[in-house]
Short mmCIF file of C-alpha atoms and ligand atoms in Angstrom, two decimals:
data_model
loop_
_atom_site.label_atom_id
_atom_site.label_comp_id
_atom_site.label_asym_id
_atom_site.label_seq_id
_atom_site.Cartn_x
_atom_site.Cartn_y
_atom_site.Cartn_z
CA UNK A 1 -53.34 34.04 38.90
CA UNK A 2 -55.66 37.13 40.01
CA UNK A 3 -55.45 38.88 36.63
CA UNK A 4 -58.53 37.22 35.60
CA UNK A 5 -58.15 38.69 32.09
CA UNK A 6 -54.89 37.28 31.30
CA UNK A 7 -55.11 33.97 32.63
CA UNK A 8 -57.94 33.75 30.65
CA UNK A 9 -56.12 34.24 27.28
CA UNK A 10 -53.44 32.17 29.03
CA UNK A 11 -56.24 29.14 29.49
CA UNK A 12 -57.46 30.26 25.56
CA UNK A 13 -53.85 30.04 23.96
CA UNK A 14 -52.77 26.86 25.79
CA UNK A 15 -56.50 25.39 24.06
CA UNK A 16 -54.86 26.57 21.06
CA UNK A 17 -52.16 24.91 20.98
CA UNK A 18 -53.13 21.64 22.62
CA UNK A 19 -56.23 21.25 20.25
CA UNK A 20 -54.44 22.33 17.11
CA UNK A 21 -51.01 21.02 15.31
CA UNK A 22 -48.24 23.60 15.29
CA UNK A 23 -46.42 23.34 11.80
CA UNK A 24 -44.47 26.60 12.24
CA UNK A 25 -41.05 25.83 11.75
CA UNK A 26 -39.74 27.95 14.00
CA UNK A 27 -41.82 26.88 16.95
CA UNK A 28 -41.82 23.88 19.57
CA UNK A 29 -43.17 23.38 22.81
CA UNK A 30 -40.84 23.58 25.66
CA UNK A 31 -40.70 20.90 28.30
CA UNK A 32 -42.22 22.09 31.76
CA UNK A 33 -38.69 22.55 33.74
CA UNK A 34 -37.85 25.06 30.83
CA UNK A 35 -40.99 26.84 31.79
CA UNK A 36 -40.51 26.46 35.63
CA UNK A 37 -37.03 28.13 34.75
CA UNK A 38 -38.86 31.48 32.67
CA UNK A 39 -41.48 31.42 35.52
CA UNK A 40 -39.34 31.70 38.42
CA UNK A 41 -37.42 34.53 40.99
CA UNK A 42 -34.97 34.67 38.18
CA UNK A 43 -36.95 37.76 36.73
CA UNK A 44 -36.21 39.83 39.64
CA UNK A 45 -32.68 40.20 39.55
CA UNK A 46 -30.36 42.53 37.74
CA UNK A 47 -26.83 41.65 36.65
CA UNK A 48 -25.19 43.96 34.00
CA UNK A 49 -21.63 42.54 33.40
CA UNK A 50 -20.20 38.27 33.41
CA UNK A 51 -19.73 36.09 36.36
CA UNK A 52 -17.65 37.01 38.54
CA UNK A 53 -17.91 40.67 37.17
CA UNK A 54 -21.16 42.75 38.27
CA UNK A 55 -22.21 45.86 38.60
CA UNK A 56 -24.51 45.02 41.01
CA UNK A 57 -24.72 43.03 44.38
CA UNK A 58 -26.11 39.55 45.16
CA UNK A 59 -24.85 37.50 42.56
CA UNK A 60 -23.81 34.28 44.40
CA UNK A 61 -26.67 32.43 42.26
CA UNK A 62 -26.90 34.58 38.65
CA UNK A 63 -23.33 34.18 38.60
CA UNK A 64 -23.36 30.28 38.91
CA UNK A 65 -26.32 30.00 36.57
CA UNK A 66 -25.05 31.76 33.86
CA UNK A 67 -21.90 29.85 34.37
CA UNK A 68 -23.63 26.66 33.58
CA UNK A 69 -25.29 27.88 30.70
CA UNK A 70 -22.42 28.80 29.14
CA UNK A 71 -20.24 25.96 30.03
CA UNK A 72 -23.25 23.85 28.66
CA UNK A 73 -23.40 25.57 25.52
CA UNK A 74 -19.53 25.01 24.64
CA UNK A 75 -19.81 21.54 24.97
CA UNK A 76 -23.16 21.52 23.09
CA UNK A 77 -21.47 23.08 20.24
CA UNK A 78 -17.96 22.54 20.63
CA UNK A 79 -16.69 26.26 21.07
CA UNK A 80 -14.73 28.17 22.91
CA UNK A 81 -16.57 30.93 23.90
CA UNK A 82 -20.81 30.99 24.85
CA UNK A 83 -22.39 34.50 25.30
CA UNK A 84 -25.99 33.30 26.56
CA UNK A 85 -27.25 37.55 27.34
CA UNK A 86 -28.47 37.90 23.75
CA UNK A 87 -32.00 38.73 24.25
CA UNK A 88 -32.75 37.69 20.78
CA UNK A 89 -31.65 36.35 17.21
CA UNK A 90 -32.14 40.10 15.79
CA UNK A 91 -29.80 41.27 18.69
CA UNK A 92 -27.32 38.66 18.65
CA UNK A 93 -26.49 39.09 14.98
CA UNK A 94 -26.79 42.53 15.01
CA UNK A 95 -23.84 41.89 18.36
CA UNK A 96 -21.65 40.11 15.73
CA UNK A 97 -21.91 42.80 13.18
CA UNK A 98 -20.96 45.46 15.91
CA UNK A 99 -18.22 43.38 17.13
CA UNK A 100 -16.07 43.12 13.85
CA UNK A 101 -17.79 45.63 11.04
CA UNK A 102 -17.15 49.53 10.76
CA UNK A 103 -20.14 51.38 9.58
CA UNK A 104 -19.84 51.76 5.42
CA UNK A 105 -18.39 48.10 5.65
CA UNK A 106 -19.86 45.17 3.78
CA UNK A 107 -21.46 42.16 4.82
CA UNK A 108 -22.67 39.46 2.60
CA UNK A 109 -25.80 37.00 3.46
CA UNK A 110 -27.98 35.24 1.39
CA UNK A 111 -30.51 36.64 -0.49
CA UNK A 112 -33.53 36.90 1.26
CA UNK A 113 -36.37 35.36 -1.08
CA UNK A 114 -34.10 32.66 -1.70
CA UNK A 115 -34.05 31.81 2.02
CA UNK A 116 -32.03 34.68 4.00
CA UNK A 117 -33.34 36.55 6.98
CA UNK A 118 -34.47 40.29 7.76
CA UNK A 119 -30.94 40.47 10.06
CA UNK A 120 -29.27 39.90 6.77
CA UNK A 121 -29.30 43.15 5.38
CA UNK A 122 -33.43 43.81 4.48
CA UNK A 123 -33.92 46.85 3.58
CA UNK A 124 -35.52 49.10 6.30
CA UNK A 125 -33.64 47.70 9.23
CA UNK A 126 -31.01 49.27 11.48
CA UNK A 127 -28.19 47.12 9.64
CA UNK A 128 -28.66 47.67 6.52
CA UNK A 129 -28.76 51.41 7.24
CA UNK A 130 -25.57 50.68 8.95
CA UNK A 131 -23.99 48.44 6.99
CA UNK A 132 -23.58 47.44 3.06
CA UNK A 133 -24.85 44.02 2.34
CA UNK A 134 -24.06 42.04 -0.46
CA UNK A 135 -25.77 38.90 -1.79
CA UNK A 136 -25.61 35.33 -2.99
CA UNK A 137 -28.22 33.33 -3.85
CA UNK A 138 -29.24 29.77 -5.55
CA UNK A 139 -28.01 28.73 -8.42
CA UNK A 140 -30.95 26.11 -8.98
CA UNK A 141 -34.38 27.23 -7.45
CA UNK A 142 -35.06 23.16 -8.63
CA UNK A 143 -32.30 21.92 -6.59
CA UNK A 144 -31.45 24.02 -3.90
CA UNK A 145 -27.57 24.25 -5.35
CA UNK A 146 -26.36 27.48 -4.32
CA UNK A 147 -24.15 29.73 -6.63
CA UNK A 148 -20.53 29.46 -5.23
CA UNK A 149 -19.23 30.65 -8.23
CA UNK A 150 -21.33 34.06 -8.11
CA UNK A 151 -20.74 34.25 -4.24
CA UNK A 152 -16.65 34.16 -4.60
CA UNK A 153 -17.08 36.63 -7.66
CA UNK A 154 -19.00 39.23 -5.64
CA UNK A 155 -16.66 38.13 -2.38
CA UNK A 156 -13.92 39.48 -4.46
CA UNK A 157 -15.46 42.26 -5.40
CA UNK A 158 -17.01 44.03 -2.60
CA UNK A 159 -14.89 42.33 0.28
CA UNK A 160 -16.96 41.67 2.87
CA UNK A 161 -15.90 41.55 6.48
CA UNK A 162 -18.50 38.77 7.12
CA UNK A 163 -20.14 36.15 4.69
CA UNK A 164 -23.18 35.18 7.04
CA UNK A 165 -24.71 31.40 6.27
CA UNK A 166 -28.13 31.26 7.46
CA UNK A 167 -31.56 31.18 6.61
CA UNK A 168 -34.98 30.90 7.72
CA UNK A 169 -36.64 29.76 4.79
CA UNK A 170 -34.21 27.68 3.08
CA UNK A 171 -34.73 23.86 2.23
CA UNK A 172 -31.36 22.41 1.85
CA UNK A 173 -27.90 21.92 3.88
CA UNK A 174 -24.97 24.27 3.18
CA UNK A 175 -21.93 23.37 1.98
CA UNK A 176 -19.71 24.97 5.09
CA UNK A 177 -16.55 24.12 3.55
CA UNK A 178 -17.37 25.95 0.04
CA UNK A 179 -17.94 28.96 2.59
CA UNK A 180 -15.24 28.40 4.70
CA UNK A 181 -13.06 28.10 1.25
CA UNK A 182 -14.41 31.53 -0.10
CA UNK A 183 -14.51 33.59 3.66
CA UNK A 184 -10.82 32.35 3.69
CA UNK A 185 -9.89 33.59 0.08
CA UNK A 186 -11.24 37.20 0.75
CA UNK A 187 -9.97 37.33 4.10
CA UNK A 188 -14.05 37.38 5.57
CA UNK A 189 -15.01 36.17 9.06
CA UNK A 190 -17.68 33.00 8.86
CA UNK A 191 -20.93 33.76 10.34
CA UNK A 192 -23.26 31.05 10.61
CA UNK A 193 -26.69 31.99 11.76
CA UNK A 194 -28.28 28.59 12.81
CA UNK A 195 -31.33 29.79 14.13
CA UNK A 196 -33.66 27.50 12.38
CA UNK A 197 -31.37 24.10 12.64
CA UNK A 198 -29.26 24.95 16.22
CA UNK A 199 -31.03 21.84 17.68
CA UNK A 200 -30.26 19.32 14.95
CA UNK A 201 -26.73 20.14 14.79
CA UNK A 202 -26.42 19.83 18.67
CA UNK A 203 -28.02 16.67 18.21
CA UNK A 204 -25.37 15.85 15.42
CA UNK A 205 -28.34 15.07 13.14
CA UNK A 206 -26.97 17.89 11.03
CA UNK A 207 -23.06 19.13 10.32
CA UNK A 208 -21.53 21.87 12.68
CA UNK A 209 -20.47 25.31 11.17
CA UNK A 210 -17.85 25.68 13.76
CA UNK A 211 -16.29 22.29 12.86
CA UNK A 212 -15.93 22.75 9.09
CA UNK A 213 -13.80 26.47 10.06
CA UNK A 214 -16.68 29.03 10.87
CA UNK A 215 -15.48 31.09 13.54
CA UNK A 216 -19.13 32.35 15.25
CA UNK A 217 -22.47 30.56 15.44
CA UNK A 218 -25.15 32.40 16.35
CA UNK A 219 -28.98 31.27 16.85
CA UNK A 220 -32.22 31.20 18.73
CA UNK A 221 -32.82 29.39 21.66
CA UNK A 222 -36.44 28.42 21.01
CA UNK A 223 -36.80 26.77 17.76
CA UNK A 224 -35.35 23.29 17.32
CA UNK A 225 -33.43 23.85 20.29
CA UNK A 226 -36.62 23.87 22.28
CA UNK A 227 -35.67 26.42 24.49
CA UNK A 228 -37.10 29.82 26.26
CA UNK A 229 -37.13 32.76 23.03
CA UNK A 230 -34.00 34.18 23.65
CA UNK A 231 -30.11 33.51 21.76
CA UNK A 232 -27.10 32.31 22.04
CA UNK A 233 -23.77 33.20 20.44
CA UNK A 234 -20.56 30.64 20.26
CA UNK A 235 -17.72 31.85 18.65
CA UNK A 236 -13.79 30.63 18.72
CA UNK A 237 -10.42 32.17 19.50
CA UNK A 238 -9.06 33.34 23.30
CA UNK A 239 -11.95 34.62 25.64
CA UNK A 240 -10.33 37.12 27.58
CA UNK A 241 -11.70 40.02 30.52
CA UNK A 242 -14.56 41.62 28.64
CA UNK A 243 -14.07 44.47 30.59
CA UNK A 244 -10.62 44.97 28.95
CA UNK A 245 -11.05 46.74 25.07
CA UNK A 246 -8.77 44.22 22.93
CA UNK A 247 -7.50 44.55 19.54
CA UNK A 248 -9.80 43.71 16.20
CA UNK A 249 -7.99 40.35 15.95
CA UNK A 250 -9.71 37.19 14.93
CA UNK A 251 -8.53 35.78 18.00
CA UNK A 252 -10.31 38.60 19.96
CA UNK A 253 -13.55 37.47 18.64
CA UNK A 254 -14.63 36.21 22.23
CA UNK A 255 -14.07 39.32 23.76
CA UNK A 256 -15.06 41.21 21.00
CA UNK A 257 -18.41 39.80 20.71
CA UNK A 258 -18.99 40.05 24.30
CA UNK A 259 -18.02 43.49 25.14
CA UNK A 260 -20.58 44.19 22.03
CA UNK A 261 -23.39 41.97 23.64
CA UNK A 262 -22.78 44.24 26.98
CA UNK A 263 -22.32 47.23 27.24
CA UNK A 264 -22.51 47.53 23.41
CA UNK A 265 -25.89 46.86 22.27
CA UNK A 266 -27.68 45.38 25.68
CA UNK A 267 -28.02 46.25 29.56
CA UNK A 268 -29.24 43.41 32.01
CA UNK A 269 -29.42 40.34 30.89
CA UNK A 270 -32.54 38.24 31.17
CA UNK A 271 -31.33 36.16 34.26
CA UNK A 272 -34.99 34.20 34.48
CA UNK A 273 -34.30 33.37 30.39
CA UNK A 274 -30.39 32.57 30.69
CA UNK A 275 -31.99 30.08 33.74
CA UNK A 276 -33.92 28.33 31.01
CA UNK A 277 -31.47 28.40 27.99
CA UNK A 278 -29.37 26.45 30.93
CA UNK A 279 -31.96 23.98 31.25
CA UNK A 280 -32.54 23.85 27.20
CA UNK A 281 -28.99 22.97 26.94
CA UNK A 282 -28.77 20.20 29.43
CA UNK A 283 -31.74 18.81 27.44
CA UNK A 284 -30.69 18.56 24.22
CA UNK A 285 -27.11 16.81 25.65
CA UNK A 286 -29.58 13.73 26.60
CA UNK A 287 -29.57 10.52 24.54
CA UNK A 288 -33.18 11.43 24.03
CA UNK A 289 -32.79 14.45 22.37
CA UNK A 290 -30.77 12.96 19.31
CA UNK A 291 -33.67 10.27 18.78
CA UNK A 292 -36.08 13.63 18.73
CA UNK A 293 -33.79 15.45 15.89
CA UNK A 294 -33.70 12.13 13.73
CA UNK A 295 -37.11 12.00 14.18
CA UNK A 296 -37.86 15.47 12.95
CA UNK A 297 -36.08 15.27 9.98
CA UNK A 298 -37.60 11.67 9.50
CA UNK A 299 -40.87 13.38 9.54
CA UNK A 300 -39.73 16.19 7.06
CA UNK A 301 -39.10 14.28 4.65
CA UNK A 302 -42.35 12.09 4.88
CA UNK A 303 -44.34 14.64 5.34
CA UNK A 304 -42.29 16.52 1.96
CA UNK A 305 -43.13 13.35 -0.38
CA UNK A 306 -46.68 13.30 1.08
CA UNK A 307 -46.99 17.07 -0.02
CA UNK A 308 -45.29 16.13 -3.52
CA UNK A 309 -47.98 13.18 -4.06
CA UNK A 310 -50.59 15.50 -3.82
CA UNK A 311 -49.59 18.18 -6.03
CA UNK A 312 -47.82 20.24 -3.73
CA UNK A 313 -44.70 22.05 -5.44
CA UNK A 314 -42.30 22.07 -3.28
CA UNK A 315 -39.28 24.88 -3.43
CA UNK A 316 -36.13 22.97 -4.10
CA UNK A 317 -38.54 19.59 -4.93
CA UNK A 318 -37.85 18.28 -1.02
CA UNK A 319 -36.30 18.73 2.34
CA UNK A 320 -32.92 18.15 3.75
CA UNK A 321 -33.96 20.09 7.63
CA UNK A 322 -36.66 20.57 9.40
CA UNK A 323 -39.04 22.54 7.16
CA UNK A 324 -40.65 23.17 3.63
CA UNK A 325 -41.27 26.00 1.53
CA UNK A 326 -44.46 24.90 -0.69
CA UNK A 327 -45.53 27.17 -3.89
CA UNK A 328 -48.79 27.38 -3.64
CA UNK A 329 -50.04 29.47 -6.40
CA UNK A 330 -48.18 27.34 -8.55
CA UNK A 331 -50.06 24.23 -7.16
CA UNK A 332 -53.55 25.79 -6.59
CA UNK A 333 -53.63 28.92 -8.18
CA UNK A 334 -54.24 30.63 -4.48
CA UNK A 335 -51.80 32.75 -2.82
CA UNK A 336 -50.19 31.56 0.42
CA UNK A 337 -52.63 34.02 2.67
CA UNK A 338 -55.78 32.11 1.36
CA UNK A 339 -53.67 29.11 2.21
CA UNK A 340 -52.53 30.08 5.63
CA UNK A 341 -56.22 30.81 6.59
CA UNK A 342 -57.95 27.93 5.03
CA UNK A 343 -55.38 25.66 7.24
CA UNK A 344 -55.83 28.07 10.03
CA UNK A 345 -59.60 27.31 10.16
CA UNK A 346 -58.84 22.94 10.56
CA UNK A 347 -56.31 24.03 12.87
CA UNK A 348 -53.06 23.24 10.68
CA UNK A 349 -51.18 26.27 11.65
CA UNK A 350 -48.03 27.64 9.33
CA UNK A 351 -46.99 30.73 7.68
CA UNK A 352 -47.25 32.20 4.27
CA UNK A 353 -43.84 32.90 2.92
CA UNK A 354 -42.36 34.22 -0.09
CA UNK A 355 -40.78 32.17 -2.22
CA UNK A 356 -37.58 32.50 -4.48
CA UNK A 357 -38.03 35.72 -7.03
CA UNK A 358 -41.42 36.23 -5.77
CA UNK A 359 -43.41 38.18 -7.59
CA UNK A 360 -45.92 38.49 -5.51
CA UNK A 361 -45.38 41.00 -1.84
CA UNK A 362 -45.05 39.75 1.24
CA UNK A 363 -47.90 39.69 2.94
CA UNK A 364 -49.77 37.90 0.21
CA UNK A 365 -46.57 35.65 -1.54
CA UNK A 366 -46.95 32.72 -3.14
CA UNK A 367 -45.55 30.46 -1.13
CA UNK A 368 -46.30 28.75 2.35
CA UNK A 369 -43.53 27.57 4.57
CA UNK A 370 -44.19 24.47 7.18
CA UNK A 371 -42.01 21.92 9.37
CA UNK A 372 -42.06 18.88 11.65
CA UNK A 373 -40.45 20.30 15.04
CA UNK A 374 -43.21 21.27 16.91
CA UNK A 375 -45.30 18.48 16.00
CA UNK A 376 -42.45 15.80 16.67
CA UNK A 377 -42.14 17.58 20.24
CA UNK A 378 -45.64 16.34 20.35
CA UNK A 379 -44.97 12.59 19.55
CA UNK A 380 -46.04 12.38 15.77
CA UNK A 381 -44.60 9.59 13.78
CA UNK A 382 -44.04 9.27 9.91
CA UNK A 383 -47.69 7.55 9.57
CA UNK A 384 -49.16 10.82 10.82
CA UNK A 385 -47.11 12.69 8.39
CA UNK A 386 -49.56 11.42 5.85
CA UNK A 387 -52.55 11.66 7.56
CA UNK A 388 -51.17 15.55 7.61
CA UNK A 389 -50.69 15.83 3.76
CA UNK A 390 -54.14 14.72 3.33
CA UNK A 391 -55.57 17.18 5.33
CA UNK A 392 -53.65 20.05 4.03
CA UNK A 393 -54.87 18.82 0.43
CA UNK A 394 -58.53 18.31 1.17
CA UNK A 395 -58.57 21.78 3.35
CA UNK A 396 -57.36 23.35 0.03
CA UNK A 397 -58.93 21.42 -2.58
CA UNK A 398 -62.47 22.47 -0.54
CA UNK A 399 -61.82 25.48 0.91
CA UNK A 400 -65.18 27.13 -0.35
CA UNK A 401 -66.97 24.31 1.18
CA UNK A 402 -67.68 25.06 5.37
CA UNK A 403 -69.00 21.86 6.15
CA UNK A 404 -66.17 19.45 4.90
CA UNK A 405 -63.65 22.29 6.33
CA UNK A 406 -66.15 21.87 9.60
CA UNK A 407 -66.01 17.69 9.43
CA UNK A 408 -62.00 18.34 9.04
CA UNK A 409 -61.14 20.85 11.56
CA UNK A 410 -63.35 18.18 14.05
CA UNK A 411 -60.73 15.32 12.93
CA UNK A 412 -57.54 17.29 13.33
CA UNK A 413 -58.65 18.56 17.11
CA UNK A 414 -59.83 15.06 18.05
CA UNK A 415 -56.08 13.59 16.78
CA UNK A 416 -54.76 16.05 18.93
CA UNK A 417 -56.10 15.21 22.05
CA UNK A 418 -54.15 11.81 21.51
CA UNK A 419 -51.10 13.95 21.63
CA UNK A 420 -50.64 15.84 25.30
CA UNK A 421 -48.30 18.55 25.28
CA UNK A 422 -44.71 18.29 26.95
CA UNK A 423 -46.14 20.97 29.38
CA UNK A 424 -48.86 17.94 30.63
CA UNK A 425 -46.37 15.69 31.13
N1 DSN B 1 -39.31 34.60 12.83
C1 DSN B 1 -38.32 33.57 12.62
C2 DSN B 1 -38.82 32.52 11.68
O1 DSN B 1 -39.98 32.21 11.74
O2 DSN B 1 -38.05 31.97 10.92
C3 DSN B 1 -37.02 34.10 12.19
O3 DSN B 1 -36.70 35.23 12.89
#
């Protein structure tokens, strides 16, 4: 590269992440044929409209290309209908809601220190200025249980045109069929935004919305799918011309969700991107990929107990996915910044997070939220899970001291080196 200054930070940041464990949850490392994909001629190309249908020229290889992405992603979820434009998973929800809700109209998600996402109606954001959200929430902050009961009182109440299931900080597995039971009741489409989990449920290590009666799916490409950042929205019913305006009928959704996708909310899609979701998607269909989403929840739940053992309280006391939600200030009296830092400096990197009823803000909560995809990308076993715990405890337990956080930072980056990235391989 002659931009000396950014391939510099490109050479620092791939140091970073080669010399450091990622424990994001919402991060992996992509393999290098996904990145060949992102990187290539791709990015030069406009095509507003679907194959087959352009606005532009000199489709014979967008159209074929986003073809097999989408005919990948129906069989990786077992839909209908793929739209793989969405740039992202703000977009692509925010394409669901504009597909089926009428300004004023409600939408109910879960609330969001209990788990639920900014797309879900946080205050601040272009839908919830749009639309009313309602909320449901756990039942059992101990357990994880969430409050059916409450969620089909409110359903009733406020009538919501969507009940979205989805979460990026939440512990546990859904019940889809209590959802499916209560959408059905009030006459609600089924949302599921699987952003966090869209890998293990391709891999079948996790149930499928769509199977238990959810009629969309949306999600990132990029997190345990191990794909290029950008979405991906299945949905079922007929997919018809998306140049044709249908009727608001819950067979439409196909159409409906497309035509909101483009022209509604987005102009060219990412043709370079949709290359590489098309490349994520034949990935995860190998025999390969299932033994990787086993092994990530294996890994979850080790490195969960290993937390427990060492005073870590855990939100919901364990893990059914990919990830953890660990109360910190509950556990060490420090708030999850101080956390976040301390790890940051032995190069453990996560994210502070707020935990159920919080009451402390954002940006210093009490919580700290971690997860095994990234680092099972990487090769680690359950045995390392420990090794990880300990770590994490001694970081914290001496975080005034620079020499033992010195000693540990040395340990973590020479483990690491063991590890090459899929990028090296
Ligand atoms: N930022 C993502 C996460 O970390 O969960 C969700 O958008």
């Amino acid at each position: 590269m002659r931009d000396k200054k950014i391939q510099d930070l490109i050479a620092a940041e791939e140091k970073r992440q080669r010399e450091g464990l990622e424990l994001i949850p919402s991060e992996n490392y992509v393999s290098r044929d996904v990145l060949n994909a992102i990187g290539s001629v791709f990015t030069n190309k406009y095509s507003e409209g679907f194959p087959g249908k352009r606005y532009y020229g000199g489709q014979i290889n967008t159209d074929k290309v986003e073809q097999l992405a989408i005919d990948r992603a129906k069989i990786l979820f077992g839909s209908d209908h793929a739209n793989v434009q969405s740039h992202s998973g703000a977009p692509a929800n925010e394409a669901v809601y504009y597909a089926w809700v009428e300004p004023g109209e409600t939408i109910m998600g879960m609330e969001l220190s209990h788990g639920g996402h900014l797309t879900h109606g946080r205050p601040g954001t272009m839908p919830a200025k749009i639309f009313n959200f309602v909320r449901y929430g756990m039942k059992d902050v101990e357990t994880g249980e969430i409050d059916y009961d409450q969620m089909l009182q409110t359903a009733k109440k406020t009538k919501p045109r969507i009940i979205i299931a989805g979460f990026s900080s939440y512990p546990r597995e859904l019940d889809y069929k209590k959802f499916v039971a209560i959408g059905n009741e009030v006459g609600a489409v089924l949302m599921a935004d699987m952003a966090h989990i869209a890998g293990l449920i391709a891999a079948k290590a996790l149930a499928n919305p769509l199977d238990a009666g959810f009629q969309v799916m949306t999600t990132t490409t990029h997190k345990t799918l191990r794909g290029p950042r950008g979405a991906l929205i299945c949905s079922n019913g007929t997919v018809s011309n998306p140049f044709q305006p249908v009727d608001k009928k819950l067979t439409n959704l196909p159409t409906l969700i497309d035509r909101a996708v483009f022209p509604g909310i987005q102009g060219g899609p990412h043709m370079h991107t949709i290359a590489a979701k098309a490349v994520t998607f034949g990935e995860a269909m190998k025999p390969e990929f299932k033994v990787y989403a086993r092994q990530v929840l294996k890994n979850s739940k080790k490195l969960a107990d290993e937390l427990m053992k060492r005073g870590f309280k855990l939100v919901t006391n364990g893990t059914d996915n990919h990830m953890m939600v660990a109360d910190v200030k509950a556990s060490f009296g420090i708030d999850g910044k101080v956390a976040e830092e301390v790890l940051d400096k032995i190069g453990l990197t996560l994210n502070k997070q707020i935990i159920p009823d919080d009451p402390l803000p954002p940006y210093k909560p009490s919580g700290i939220r971690l997860g095994t995809p990234a680092i099972t990308t990487r090769g680690l076993k359950e045995a390392d899970m420990t090794q990880i715990a300990e770590w994490m405890s001694q970081a914290i337990k001496h975080r005034r001291d620079d020499k033992i956080l010195n000693r540990l930072s040395k340990e973590v980056k020479e483990f690491c080196l063991k590890f090459p990235l899929p990028s090296d391989r």
